[in-house]
Every structure is written in structure tokens, then in C-alpha cells.
XYZ file of C-alpha atoms in Angstrom:
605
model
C -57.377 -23.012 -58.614
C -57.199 -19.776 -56.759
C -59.665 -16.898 -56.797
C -57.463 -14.640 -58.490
C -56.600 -17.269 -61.678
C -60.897 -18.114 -61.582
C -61.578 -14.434 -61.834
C -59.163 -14.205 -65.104
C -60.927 -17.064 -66.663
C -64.389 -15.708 -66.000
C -63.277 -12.341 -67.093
C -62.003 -14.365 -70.276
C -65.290 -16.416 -70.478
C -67.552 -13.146 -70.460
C -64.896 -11.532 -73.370
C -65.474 -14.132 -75.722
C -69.349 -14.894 -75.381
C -69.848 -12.097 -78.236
C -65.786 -11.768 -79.448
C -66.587 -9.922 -83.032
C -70.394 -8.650 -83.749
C -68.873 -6.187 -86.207
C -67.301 -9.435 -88.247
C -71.047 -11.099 -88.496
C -72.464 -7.739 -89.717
C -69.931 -8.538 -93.361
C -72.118 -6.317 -95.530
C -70.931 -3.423 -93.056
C -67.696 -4.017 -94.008
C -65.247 -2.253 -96.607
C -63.829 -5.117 -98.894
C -60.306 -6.194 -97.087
C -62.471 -6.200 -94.041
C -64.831 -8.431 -95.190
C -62.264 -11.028 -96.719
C -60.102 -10.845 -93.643
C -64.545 -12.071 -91.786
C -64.068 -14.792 -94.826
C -60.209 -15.736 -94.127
C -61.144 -15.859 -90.238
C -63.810 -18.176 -90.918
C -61.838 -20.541 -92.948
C -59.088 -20.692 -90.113
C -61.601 -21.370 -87.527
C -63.943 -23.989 -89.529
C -60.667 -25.811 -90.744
C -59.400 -26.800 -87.384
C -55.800 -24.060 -88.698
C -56.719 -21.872 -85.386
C -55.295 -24.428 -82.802
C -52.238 -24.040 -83.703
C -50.516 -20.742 -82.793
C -48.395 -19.569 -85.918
C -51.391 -20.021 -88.052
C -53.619 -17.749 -85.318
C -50.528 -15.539 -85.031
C -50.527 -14.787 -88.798
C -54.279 -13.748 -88.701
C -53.548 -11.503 -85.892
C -50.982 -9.906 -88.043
C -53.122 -9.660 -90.562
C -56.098 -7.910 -88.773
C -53.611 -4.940 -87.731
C -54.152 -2.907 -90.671
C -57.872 -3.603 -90.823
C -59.664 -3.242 -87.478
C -59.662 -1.290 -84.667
C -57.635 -1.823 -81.485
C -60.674 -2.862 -79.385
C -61.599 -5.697 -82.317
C -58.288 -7.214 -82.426
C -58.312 -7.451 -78.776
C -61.596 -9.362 -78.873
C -60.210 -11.537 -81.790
C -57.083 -12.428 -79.698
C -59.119 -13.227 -76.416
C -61.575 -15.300 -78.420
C -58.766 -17.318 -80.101
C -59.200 -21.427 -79.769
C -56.156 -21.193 -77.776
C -55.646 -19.656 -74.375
C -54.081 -16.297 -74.920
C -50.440 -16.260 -74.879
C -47.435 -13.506 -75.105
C -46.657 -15.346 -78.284
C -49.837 -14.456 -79.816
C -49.794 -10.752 -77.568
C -46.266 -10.292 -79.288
C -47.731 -10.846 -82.978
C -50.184 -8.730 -82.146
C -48.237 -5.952 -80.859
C -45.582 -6.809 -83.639
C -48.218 -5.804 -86.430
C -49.435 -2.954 -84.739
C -46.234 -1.231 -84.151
C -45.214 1.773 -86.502
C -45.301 5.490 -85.845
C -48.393 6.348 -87.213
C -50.444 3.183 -85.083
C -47.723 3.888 -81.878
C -51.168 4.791 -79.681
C -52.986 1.548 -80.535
C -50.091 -0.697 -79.846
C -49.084 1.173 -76.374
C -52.978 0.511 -75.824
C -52.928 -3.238 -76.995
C -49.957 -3.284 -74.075
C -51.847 -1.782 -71.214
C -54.478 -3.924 -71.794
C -52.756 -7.653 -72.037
C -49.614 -6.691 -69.782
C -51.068 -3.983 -66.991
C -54.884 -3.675 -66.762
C -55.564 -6.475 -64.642
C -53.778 -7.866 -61.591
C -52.471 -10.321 -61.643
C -51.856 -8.749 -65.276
C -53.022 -11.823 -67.944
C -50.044 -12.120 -69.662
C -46.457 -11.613 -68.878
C -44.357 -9.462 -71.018
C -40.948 -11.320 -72.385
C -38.193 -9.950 -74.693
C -39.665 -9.955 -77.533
C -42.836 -7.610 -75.986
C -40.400 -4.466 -76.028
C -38.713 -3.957 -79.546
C -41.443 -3.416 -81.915
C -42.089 -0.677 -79.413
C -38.803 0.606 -79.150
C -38.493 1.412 -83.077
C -41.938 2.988 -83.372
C -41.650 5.425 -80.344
C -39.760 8.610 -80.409
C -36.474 8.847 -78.527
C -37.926 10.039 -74.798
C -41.115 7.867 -75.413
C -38.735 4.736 -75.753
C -35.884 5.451 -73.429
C -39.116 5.405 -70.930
C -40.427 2.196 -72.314
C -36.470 0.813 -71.941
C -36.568 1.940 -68.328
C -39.916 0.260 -67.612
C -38.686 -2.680 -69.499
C -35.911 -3.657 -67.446
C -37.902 -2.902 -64.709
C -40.606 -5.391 -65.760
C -37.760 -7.863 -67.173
C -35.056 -7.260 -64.641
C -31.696 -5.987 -65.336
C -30.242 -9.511 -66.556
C -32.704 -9.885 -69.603
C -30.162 -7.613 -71.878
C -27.661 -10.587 -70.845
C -29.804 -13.359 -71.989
C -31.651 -12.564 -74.813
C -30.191 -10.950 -78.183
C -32.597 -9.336 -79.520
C -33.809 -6.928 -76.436
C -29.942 -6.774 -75.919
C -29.597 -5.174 -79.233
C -33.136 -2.943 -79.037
C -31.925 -1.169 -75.449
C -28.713 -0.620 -76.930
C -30.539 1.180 -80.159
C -32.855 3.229 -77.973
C -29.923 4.378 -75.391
C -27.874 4.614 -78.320
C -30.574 6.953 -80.137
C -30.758 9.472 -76.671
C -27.720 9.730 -76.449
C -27.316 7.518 -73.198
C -23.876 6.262 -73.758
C -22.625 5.352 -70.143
C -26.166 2.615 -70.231
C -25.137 1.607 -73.426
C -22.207 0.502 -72.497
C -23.504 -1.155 -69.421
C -26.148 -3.101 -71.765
C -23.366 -4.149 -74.141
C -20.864 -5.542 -70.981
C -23.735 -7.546 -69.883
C -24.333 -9.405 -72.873
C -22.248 -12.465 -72.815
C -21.304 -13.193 -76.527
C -22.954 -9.912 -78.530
C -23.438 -10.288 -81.992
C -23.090 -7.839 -85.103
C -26.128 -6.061 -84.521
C -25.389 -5.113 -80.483
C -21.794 -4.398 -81.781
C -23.039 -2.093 -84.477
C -25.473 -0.797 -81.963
C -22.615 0.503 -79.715
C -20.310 1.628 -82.436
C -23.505 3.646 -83.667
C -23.388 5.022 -79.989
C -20.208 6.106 -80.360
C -20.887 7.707 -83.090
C -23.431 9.811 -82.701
C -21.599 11.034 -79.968
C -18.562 12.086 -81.593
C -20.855 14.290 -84.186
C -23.180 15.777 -81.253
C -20.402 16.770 -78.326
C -17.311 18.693 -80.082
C -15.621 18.358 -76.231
C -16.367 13.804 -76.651
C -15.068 13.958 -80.335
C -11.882 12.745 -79.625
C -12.442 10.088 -76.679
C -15.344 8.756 -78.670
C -13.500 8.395 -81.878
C -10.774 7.020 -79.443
C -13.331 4.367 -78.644
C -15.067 3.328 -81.563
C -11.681 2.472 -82.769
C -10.543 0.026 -79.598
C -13.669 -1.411 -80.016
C -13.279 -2.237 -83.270
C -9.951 -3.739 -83.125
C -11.524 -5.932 -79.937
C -14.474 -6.726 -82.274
C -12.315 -8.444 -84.956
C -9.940 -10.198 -82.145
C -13.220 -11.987 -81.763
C -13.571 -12.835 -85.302
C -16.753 -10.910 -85.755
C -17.231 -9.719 -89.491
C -18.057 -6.039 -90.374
C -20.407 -4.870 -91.987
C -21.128 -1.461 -93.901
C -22.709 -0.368 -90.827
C -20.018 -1.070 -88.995
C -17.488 0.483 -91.123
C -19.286 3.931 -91.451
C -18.790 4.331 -87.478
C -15.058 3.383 -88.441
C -14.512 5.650 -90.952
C -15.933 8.288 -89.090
C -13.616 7.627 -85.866
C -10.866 7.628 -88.320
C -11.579 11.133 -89.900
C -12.057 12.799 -86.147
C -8.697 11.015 -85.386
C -7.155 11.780 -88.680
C -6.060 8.066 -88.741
C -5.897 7.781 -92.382
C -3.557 4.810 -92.656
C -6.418 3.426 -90.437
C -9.213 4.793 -92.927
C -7.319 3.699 -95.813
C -7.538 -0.123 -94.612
C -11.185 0.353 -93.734
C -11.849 1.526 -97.215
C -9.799 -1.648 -98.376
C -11.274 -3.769 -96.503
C -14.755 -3.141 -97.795
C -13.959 -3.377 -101.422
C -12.025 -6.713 -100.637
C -14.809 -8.496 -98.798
C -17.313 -6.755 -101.562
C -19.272 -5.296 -99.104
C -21.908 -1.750 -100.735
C -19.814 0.962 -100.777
C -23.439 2.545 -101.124
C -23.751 5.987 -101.210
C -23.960 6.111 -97.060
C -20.288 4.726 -97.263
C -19.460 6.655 -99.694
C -19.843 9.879 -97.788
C -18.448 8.575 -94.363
C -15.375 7.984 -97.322
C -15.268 11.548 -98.813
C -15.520 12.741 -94.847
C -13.095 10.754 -93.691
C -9.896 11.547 -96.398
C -11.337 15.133 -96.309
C -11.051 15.118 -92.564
C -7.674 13.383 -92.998
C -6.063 15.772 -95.174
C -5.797 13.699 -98.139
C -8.211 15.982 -100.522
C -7.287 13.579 -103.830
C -8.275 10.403 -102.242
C -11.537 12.563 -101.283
C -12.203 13.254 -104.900
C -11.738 9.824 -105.856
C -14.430 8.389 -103.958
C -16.827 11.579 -104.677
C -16.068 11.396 -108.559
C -16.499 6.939 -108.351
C -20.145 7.270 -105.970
C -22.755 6.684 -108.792
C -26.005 7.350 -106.493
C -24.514 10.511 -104.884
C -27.151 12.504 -103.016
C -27.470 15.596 -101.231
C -25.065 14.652 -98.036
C -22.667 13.277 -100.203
C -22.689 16.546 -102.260
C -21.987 18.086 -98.633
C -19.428 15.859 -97.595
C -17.390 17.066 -100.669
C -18.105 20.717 -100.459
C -17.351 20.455 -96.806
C -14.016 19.286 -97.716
C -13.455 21.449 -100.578
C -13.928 24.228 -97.963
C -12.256 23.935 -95.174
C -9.216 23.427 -97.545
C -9.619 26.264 -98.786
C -10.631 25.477 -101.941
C -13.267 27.795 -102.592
C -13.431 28.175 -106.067
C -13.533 24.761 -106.699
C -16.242 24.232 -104.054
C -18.265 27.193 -106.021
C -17.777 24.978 -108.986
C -18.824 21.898 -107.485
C -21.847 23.612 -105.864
C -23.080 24.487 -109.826
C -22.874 21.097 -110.839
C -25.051 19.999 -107.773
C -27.561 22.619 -108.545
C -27.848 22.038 -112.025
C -28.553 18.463 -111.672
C -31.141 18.837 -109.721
C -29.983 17.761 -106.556
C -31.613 19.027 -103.908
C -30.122 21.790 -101.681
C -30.428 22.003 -97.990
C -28.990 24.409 -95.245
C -25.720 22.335 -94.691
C -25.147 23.205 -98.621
C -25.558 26.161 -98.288
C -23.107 26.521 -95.280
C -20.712 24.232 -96.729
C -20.782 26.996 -100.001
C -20.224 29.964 -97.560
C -17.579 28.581 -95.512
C -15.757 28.114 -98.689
C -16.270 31.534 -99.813
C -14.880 32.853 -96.163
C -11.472 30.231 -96.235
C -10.791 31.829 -99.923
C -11.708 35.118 -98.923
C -14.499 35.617 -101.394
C -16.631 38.151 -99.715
C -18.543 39.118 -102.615
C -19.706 35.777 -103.722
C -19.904 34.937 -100.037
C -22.669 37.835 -99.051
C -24.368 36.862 -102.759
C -25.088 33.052 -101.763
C -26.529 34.451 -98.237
C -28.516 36.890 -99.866
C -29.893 33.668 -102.163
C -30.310 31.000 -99.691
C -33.759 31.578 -98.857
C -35.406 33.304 -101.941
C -33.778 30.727 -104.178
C -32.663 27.726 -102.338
C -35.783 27.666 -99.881
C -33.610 27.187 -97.014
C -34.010 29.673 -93.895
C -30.730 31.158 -92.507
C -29.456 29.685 -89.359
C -27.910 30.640 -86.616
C -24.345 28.758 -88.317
C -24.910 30.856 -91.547
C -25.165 34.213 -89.527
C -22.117 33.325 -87.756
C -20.386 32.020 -90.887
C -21.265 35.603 -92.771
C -19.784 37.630 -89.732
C -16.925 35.951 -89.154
C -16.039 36.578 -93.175
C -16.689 40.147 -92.135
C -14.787 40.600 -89.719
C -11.501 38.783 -90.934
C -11.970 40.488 -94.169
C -11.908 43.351 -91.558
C -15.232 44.745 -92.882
C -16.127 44.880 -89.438
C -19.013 47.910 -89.482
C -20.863 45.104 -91.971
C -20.355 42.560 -89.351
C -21.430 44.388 -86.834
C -24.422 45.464 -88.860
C -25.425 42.216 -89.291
C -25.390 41.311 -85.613
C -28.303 44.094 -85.297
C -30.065 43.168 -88.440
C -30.218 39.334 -87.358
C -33.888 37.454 -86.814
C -31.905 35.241 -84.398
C -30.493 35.939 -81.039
C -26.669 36.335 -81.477
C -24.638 33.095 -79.749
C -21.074 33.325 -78.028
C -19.163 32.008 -81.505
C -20.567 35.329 -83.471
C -19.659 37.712 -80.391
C -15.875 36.361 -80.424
C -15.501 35.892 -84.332
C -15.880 40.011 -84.130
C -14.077 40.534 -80.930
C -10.996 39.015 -82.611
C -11.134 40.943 -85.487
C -11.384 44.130 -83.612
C -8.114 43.017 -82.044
C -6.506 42.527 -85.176
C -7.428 45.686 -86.662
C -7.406 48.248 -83.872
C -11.047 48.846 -82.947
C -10.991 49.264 -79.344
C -14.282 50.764 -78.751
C -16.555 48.558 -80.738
C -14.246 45.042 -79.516
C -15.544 46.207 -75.863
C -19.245 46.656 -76.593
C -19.050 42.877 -78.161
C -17.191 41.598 -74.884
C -19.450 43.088 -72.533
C -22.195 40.920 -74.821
C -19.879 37.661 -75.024
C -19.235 37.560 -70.746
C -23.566 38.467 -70.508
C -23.940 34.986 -72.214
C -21.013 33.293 -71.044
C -19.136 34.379 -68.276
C -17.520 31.170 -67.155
C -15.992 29.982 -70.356
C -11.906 29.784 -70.074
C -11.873 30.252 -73.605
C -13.699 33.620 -73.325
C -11.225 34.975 -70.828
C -8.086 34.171 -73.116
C -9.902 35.798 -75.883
C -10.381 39.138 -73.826
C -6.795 39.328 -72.329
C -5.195 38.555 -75.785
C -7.100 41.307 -77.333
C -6.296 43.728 -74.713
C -2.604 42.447 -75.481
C -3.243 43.324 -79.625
C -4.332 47.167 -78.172
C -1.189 47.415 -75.935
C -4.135 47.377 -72.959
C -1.187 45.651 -70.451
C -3.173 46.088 -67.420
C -6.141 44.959 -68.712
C -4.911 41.885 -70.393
C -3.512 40.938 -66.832
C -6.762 41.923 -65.419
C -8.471 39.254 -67.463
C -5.725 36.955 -66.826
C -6.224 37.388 -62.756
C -10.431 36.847 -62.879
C -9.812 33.700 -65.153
C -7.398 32.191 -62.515
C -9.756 33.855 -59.375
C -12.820 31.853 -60.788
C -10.681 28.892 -60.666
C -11.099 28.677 -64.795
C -9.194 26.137 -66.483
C -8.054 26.465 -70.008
C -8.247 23.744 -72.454
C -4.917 22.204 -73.253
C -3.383 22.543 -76.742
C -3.065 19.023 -78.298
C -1.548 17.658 -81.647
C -1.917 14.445 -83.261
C 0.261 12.854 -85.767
C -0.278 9.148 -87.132
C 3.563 7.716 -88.124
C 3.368 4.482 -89.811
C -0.571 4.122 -88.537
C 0.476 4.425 -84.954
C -1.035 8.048 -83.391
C 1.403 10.446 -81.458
C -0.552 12.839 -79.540
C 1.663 15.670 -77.800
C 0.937 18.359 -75.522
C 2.108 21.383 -75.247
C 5.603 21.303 -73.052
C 5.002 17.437 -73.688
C 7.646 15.454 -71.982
C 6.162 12.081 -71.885
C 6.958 10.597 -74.907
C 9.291 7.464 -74.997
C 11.201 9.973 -77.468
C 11.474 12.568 -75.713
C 14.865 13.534 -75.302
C 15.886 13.105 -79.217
C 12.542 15.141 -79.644
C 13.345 18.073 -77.714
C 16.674 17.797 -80.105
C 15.193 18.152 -83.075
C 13.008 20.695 -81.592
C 16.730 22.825 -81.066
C 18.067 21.699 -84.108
C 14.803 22.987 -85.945
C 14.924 26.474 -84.174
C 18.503 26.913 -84.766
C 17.998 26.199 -88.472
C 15.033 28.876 -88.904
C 17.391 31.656 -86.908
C 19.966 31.243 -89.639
C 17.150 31.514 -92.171
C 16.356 35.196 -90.669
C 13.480 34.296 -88.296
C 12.200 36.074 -85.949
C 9.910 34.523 -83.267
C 6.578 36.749 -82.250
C 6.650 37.694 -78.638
C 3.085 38.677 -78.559
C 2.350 35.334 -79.702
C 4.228 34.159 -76.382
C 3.021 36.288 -74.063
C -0.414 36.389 -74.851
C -1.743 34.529 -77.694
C -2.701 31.522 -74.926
C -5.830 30.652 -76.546
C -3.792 28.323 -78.704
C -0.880 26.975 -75.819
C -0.349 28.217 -72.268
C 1.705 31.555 -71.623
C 4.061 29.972 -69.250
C 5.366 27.840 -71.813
C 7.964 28.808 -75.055
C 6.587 29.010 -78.351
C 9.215 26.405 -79.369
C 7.489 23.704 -77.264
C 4.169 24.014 -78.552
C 2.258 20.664 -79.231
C 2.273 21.283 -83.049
C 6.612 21.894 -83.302
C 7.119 18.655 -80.784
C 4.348 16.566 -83.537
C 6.687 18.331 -86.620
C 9.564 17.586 -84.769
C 8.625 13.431 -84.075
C 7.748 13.027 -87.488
C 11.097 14.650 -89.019
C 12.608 11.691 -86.544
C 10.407 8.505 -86.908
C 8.801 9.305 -90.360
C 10.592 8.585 -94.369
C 12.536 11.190 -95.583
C 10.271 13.597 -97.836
C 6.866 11.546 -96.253
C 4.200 14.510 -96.031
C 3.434 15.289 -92.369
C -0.324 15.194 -91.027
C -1.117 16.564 -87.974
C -4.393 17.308 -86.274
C -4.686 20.129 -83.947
C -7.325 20.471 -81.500
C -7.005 24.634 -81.175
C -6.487 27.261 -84.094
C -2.796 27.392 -84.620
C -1.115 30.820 -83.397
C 0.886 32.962 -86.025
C 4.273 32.363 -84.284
C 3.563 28.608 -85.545
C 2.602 28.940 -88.605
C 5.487 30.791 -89.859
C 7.545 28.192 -88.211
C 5.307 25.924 -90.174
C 6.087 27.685 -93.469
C 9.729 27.888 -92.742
C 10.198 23.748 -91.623
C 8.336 22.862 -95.025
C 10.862 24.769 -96.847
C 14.028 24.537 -95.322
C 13.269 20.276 -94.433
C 11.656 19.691 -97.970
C 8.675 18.299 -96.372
C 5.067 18.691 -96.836
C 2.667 19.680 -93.568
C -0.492 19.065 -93.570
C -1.787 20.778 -90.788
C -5.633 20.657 -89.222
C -6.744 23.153 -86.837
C -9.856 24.208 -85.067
C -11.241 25.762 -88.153
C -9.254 24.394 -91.553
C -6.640 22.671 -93.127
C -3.203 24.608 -93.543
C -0.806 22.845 -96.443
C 2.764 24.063 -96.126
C 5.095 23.691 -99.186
C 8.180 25.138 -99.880
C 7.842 27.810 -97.596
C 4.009 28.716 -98.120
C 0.690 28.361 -97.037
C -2.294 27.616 -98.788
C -4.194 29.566 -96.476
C -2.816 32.697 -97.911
C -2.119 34.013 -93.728
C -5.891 34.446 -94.161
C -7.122 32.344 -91.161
């Protein structure tokens, strides 16, 4: 025996010569104390203590009832040598949020305070931890568990697979959550869930990920049932969701009919990834279906559907719906309330608009945000009221972001307001002078006040910084395969009869008495580039596939990754009417239905 193990014992020996005083003293005691002194007894006098699930169910037990330093003693005075079984139960019982300290100090103790340290962590030391810290408290203890573990423990043990893949998942960590998941040789539903969850969260935090995430979630997917693994509803909200980004619905639609085949709780949770995802997808009546068939809907659900009544434009409807809610007694929160304005400023209803902002917090309890202020100004300002907007800038409790500064600088464009559009850009390049998107904005509304030089000023610092612009992308899903064109796109296997069609179209719309926008040419390049034709914009090559490869009189559904230009959306208008077809078109900021020649956007976007 060496000196180091004798000293442990000793240390041991000396620990359990007096192991619980405050146990003898019963009369001491509150009640469940006092029975736990009786049930401890019982186990001890009975011979049940040797054997370690029966002494790891009294440790459990005692969690609730006695202080960290008195379950200690009752662990190290156990009939058995302490193990990190027994540790583990212990730890396991003391793990929530509100007992987090006393189970991190029930770790240092039997893992760290002595060295050699008298017990050895293993993978099931580390999880009950995990879910009771917050997010940077656990991503520390994951670090310092694979540290303690070694980096092949994810690989060879499920369960602290899955728990590092929750807590990377949870901060956000997505590159280690993928390197947890590759390491695990045969992961089960819970790690797969774990990383679809991952995904997830990613696609709804990081507007620039959206796409690649959704992109992801769905090749995973299809990988996941290669391997014959069987969803579950968890699984199938990260789904949905990647389908709605994607605007996948023939994708979405199997997901939904999958679930109801295989009877899995289309719970309320499902529900609203549902009403999200054939919002998201364009398909508004599918939307309503689900909403109007959810029998426990709650207050996310509500906002799923007023979301989607919104950005459709639907804003008397979503008005409508939002009384309902109210008067039912479901409870309102600040994405209601946002979800209620934005549908006010797609319809155009100012009024009732400014009324529900004026409301929010006397009424509805909920404190304006910085989205709200933004929301209310960019009404403003497309409803041209732009001394109101710019009012409310000055009048704000909150510091003005970047997305409030350009809502008004594009209005002043619009309508003529030179001197007030230059106060708000020398604001917008104070907060963010690097953004490519910024320097568009500036040269296209010098363009809109017939400012040449400065419009090719901004132009020449944009490409002197070395700023790139975002490209202009469209998506179209033909047959539930996705198309996704850029602008100028010349890599599709099609591309030849596309750039046809995309003649055949224009020559069509000329004899219909169109007229294309220069301005939208020359300098509207926050939606394509400028060196490139209006007639080759992503959107017209997506219309122009899906005349091709798509059933005669089939609606077409495109997502679009910028806010379409004007020049386009006549086109749009024109295509819907002189083709017969409907277009169903989703940019940066709503949906745009074209039939038989109009817009349900009213040209107010």
C-alpha cells in the first residue's frame, strides 16, 4: 500500500468516526428529517446498506433534506467504500438550478480536493451538471470535462455524447458540436436531435447562417433516416423549421405527413413550427389549417399565425385574429405585439398601427423594443410621414440601431428629402461604416435625387474599402427539388433553354407596353449588381425555370434573399398575367402574390 492510498484511508477513517451528530440529535430535526434519521437506521440495522443501489437511493433521498456538508459525511460513512457510483447519485439528486452551488461543491470535494483526488469522475459525473448550469457555467464544465475524460469519452459513452452536444448546442458552439457528433460511432435519437437542435438555433439567431443551417438540418435528416433512425417530434420541429427558411414546402408537407402517419403529438410545439413553416412557405391556407385544428394553442402559436398573417399582408385579418387572442385571455407578449404592428405597416394602416404602439405598454404590459421602434418608423417613413418618423427617432428611450437609420434614409429617397436623408446617413456610416449594404443604400439614394457624382462617390469608397456586396439569390423548389439562381446565373444544367425563356419572357412584356426602369439598373444594386441587366436578375432566371420544368398553371414559389427592386416586380405583375400563373414571391421583408397582373402588396413595399 503506498503512502498516498494510506493517507486517503486515514483521512476516510477520521471522516467517519462521528459521520452524522446532527442525525442522533432526532428531536432537532423538522419531520422529513427525522424519518429520513429513522429510514437510515433501518437500512443500516437491516444489513440493505451493503449493497450500493439500496445506499444510492438513500443518498438520493437525503438531497432535499440536509445540507451539503451532511450528505458528504453520510456518503463517506457508507458500509461500502465510496464509489463514483454512489458520488454520481449523489450529485444526480443534488443537481437543479436552485441547489447548482451545493452540487458544484459536492464535486470539488469527491473529484478535486485531495490528490490523488478520492474518486474519479466518469460519464455519468458531468450531465446532471450540464442541465442545471447556465450556458457559460456549463460550456466551462464541458471543457473541463473532456479535459478530465479525454477527448474520446463523447465516442464511447452515449449519454455524455448527447449532454456535450446539448450544452455546445445551447452556446451556440456549432463547429464542437459537430465534432462531438462525428466522434460518436453509432449516435442515437437523442445526439441526433441534439445536433438538429444545433442547427436550429442557429438558423433563428444568425440571419447571415439561415440558409446554410437550414441547408444542413435538412442533409442531416435525410442521412438520419438512410440509417433507419425514427423521428421524433423533436426531431421534426428542427425539420419543419429548415423547411420554412428554405421554403421547401413539398419537403414540409411530407414532414407534416409523416407525423400524423406514425401518430406522433402534433402538440402545440409542432403545431407552431407547422403554422411557421406553410407561413414561411407561402402557402397561407395550409397555415390556417393547422392554426384553426391546434386545440392547446398558446401565446407563440398565436404569434406564429399573426406573423404569417403579416408579412402577407394581411393586416386586417391579423387585427382580427389579434382580438380573438386578447379576448380569450391569452396572454400577450412583445413578439404579439410586433407581429400586430408589422401587419398594420404591410397593409398600410398607420392609424391603427401608431394606436397599438401607443397601447403596448399601458395596456399590454409589454415595454417597447428596439424592433417596435424600428417597426413604427419604418411605417412612417414609407407612408412618407417622414417628419413623424423622424420625430420618433428623437423621442426614443433607446439608442437608434442601423435598420431605423436606413428604413428613413430610403424613404427620403423616395420622396425627395435631400436634407434630412443626409443628416440620417451621416448617423447610419457613425454606427456602421463598413457595411456593403450601407454603401448601396447611400449611392442609390443619391441616384433617386439625381446626386450623379455622389452616387459614384459612394460607389468608389465601397470598392476602395475593398467592400463586398451580398449576392442576390432566389430559390424555387420544382417537384421538391430546390433551384437556387444567382443573379447573371449561368450554372444551371438548364441554362441555355433558361436564358430562352428569359428572351422569350421579355419579348412578350415589350409587346404588352413595358417599359423597363433604368434607375432600377443603374443604381438600385442593393437588390442585384449594377453591372448586370435587369433581365438576368436571380428572381426572372427562378420565374423563368419554373415556366420550363414546372405544370402548366402550377403556382410559382420563390424565396428571395434581398427585397425585390421595382423593375422586378412589375415584371412580376406582368409574367402572372400574360403566363396565367400564380407567383408567390418572398423577399427580405414579405410575401408578394402576383395574379393576373397584380400585387397583393398594393406597390406598398
Amino acid at each position: 500500500m503506498g503512502p498516498a492510498t494510506a493517507a486517503a484511508e486515514a483521512a476516510l477513517a477520521r471522516r467517519a468516526a462521528d459521520p452524522l451528530p446532527a442525525l442522533r440529535r432526532r428531536d432537532a430535526l423538522p419531520l422529513p428529517a427525522r424519518l429520513f434519521a429513522q429510514l437510515h437506521a433501518l437500512v443500516l440495522t437491516a444489513g440493505l446498506a451493503r449493497h450500493s443501489p439500496n445506499f444510492s437511493l438513500l443518498l438520493r433521498l437525503a438531497s432535499p433534506l440536509l445540507p451539503v456538508s451532511h450528505r458528504l459525511r453520510l456518503l463517506l460513512s457508507s458500509p461500502l467504500p465510496p464509489t463514483t457510483f454512489l458520488a454520481n447519485s449523489l450529485l444526480l439528486a443534488s443537481s437543479s438550478s436552485r441547489c447548482l452551488p451545493s452540487a458544484l461543491s459536492l464535486y470539488a470535494l469527491l473529484f478535486l480536493s485531495s490528490s490523488p483526488p478520492l474518486l474519479r469522475p466518469n460519464a455519468f459525473t458531468y450531465p446532471p451538471l450540464f442541465r442545471a448550469a447556465p450556458p457559460a457555467l456549463a460550456l466551462a464544465l464541458a471543457t473541463h470535462s473532456v479535459k478530465f475524460l479525454g477527448a474520446h469519452a463523447a465516442s464511447c459513452d452515449r449519454v455524455l455524447g448527447a449532454a456535450l452536444l446539448g450544452v455546445f448546442a445551447r452556446c451556440g458552439r456549432i463547429a464542437s458540436c459537430r465534432r462531438v457528433f462525428d466522434r460518436i460511432a453509432h449516435p442515437d435519437l437523442p445526439a441526433w436531435n441534439a445536433l438538429l437542435s444545433a442547427y436550429a438555433r442557429l438558423r433563428a439567431r444568425d440571419v447571415a447562417c439561415a440558409t446554410s443551417a437550414a441547408d444542413a438540418i435538412l442533409e442531416l435528416f435525410v442521412r438520419m433516416l438512410s440509417l433507419a433512425i425514427e423521428p421524433n417530434e423533436i426531431t421534426l420541429v428542427a425539420v419543419i423549421g429548415a423547411c420554412g427558411e428554405l421554403g421547401a414546402v413539398s419537403h414540409g408537407v411530407w414532414a407534416h405527413t409523416y407525423a400524423v402517419k406514425r401518430r406522433l403529438a402534433v402538440n402545440c410545439i409542432v403545431a407552431t413550427a407547422l403554422v411557421e413553416m406553410y407561413a414561411g412557405c407561402g402557402r397561407l391556407d395550409l397555415a390556417e389549417q393547422v392554426f384553426a385544428a391546434a386545440s392547446d394553442r398558446d401565446t407563440r402559436c398565436y404569434n406564429a399565425m399573426l406573423h404569417g398573417l403579416a408579412v402577407h399582408g394581411h393586416g386586417r385579418a391579423a387585427l382580427s385574429l389579434f382580438d380573438r387572442m386578447h379576448g380569450a385571455g391569452v396572454p400577450v407578449d412583445g413578439v404579439t405585439v410586433l407581429s400586430v404592428m408589422c401587419a398594420c405597416a404591410h397593409a398600410g394602416l398607420v392609424d391603427e398601427g401608431l394606436d397599438y404602439f401607443d397601447r403596448m405598454e399601458i395596456e399590454f404590459g409589454t415595454e417597447p423594443r428596439i424592433e417596435h421602434y424600428g417597426c413604427m418608423i419604418d411605417m412612417l417613413s414609407r407612408a412618407g410621414r417622414l417628419n413623424n418618423a423622424e420625430k420618433l427617432i428623437h423621442e426614443m428611450l433607446i439608442v437608434p440601431n442601423a435598420a431605423i437609420y436606413r428604413s428613413l434614409i430610403r424613404a427620403c429617397g423616395i420622396h425627395g428629402k435631400l436634407e434630412l436623408g443626409e443628416k440620417m446617413i451621416a448617423e447610419l456610416m457613425r454606427l456602421e461604416p463598413d457595411d456593403s449594404g450601407n454603401h448601396v443604400l447611400i449611392s442609390n439614394f443619391y441616384a433617386r435625387t439625381n446626386r450623379w457624382e455622389d452616387a459614384k462617390k459612394a460607389r468608389k469608397e465601397m470598392k476602395s474599402m475593398g467592400i463586398d456586396k451580398n449576392p442576390g439569390s432566389s430559390l424555387v423548389d420544382i417537384n421538391g427539388v430546390l433551384h437556387e439562381f444567382l443573379v447573371g446565373d449561368k450554372t444551371h444544367p438548364a441554362s441555355k433553354e433558361i436564358y430562352t425563356m428569359v428572351e422569350e419572357i421579355e419579348t412578350r412584356l415589350i409587346e404588352c407596353g413595358r417599359r423597363s426602369s433604368t434607375s432600377s439598373a443603374l443604381f438600385d444594386v442593393e437588390e442585384e449588381d449594377k453591372a448586370d441587366t435587369l433581365s438576368y436578375h436571380s428572381e426572372r432566371l427562378a420565374i423563368a425555370f419554373a415556366l420550363i420544368a414546372s405544370n402548366p398553371g402550377a403556382p410559382i414559389r420563390i424565396i428571395k434573399n434581398l427585397r425585390v427592386c421595382a423593375d422586378c416586380h412589375e415584371s412580376a405583375k406582368l409574367v402572372s398575367r400574360v403566363y396565367g400563373r400564380e407567383i408567390v414571391m418572398r423577399d427580405r421583408t414579405r410575401f408578394h402574390h402576383f395574379r393576373d397582373g397584380v400585387c397583393s402588396c398594393g406597390d406598398f413595399w
